């Protein structure tokens, strides 16, 4: 115990470091929700190392303030500090538990969702806490060479712990060893509709009547289209739309990686978005393609990326079931699951991305 003060930075440096660590965790956590390509794996590594380093920072912090948390000494400010410590510790613990192969059944949600939820609560509590208790470190402490060496050792230890965890998972063949770089674990690949049914937030529309449903392609296009389900699937002659060039249904292999913590690889059948766009002829200056659900949920892709996406009617040869977005869902390789819009009824070509999409993803389920 006598050696701890030698390796522990001054109190204000620890407090400022905790704030910095939370900012890094929140930023990398937010980016990780929309990053599904291997090129973005470094974001997940930074998030993990920052989380492990935060464990040490919290230990230093709690060691210093533990005497203030006696039941008889608690006031509103200290209760908030204690709650922040509990929530932050729970967020870190659930993250570590997940990478070590843990799981938890919370109905439609799981352990990774709990980790994300707790992580989102931490910044809110921290902001309130900082209004009451925060002081910047002195310039001397911030530029002290010994503190720099301490933090180099702290980050290095976090990286080593992360690599040790990876090695331990492989040696003991835990569930954590079978996860993708995003943290997701394989479920239901090549099993048709046999993969998990999940929806972002609370989207849960009634089954769509295919006879009454139609797909519109409009916006910044030369020729707007309105297609029935038979026309989308090619009908009898494989032609899409009135007067459009013949476009046959196509197949694409793509991995669906859900932020709920699972991934599933399938052969998807449907119509290539690029073929629809060729039929509608985007105008000069068009830059985005928005896919809109019957619920109002929507997401946009850059025009070039959208051309390579698929609007699927089938998966592994089976017609999509309602829970997976029938009659039509977006298949966007390299994107996370919540960006694969279900129950698509509209494809709209635009010059600028609609910023309201970020609001719609949280309120699209609300119908008054």
Short mmCIF file of C-alpha atoms in Angstrom, two decimals, residues 16 38 96 220 279 333:
data_model
loop_
_atom_site.label_atom_id
_atom_site.label_comp_id
_atom_site.label_asym_id
_atom_site.label_seq_id
_atom_site.Cartn_x
_atom_site.Cartn_y
_atom_site.Cartn_z
CA UNK A 16 -9.12 15.22 -15.41
CA UNK A 38 -12.71 -4.31 -40.70
CA UNK A 96 -15.40 -6.90 -19.67
CA UNK A 220 -33.87 13.96 -57.79
CA UNK A 279 -34.15 2.94 -64.38
CA UNK A 333 -22.84 -4.56 -46.70
#
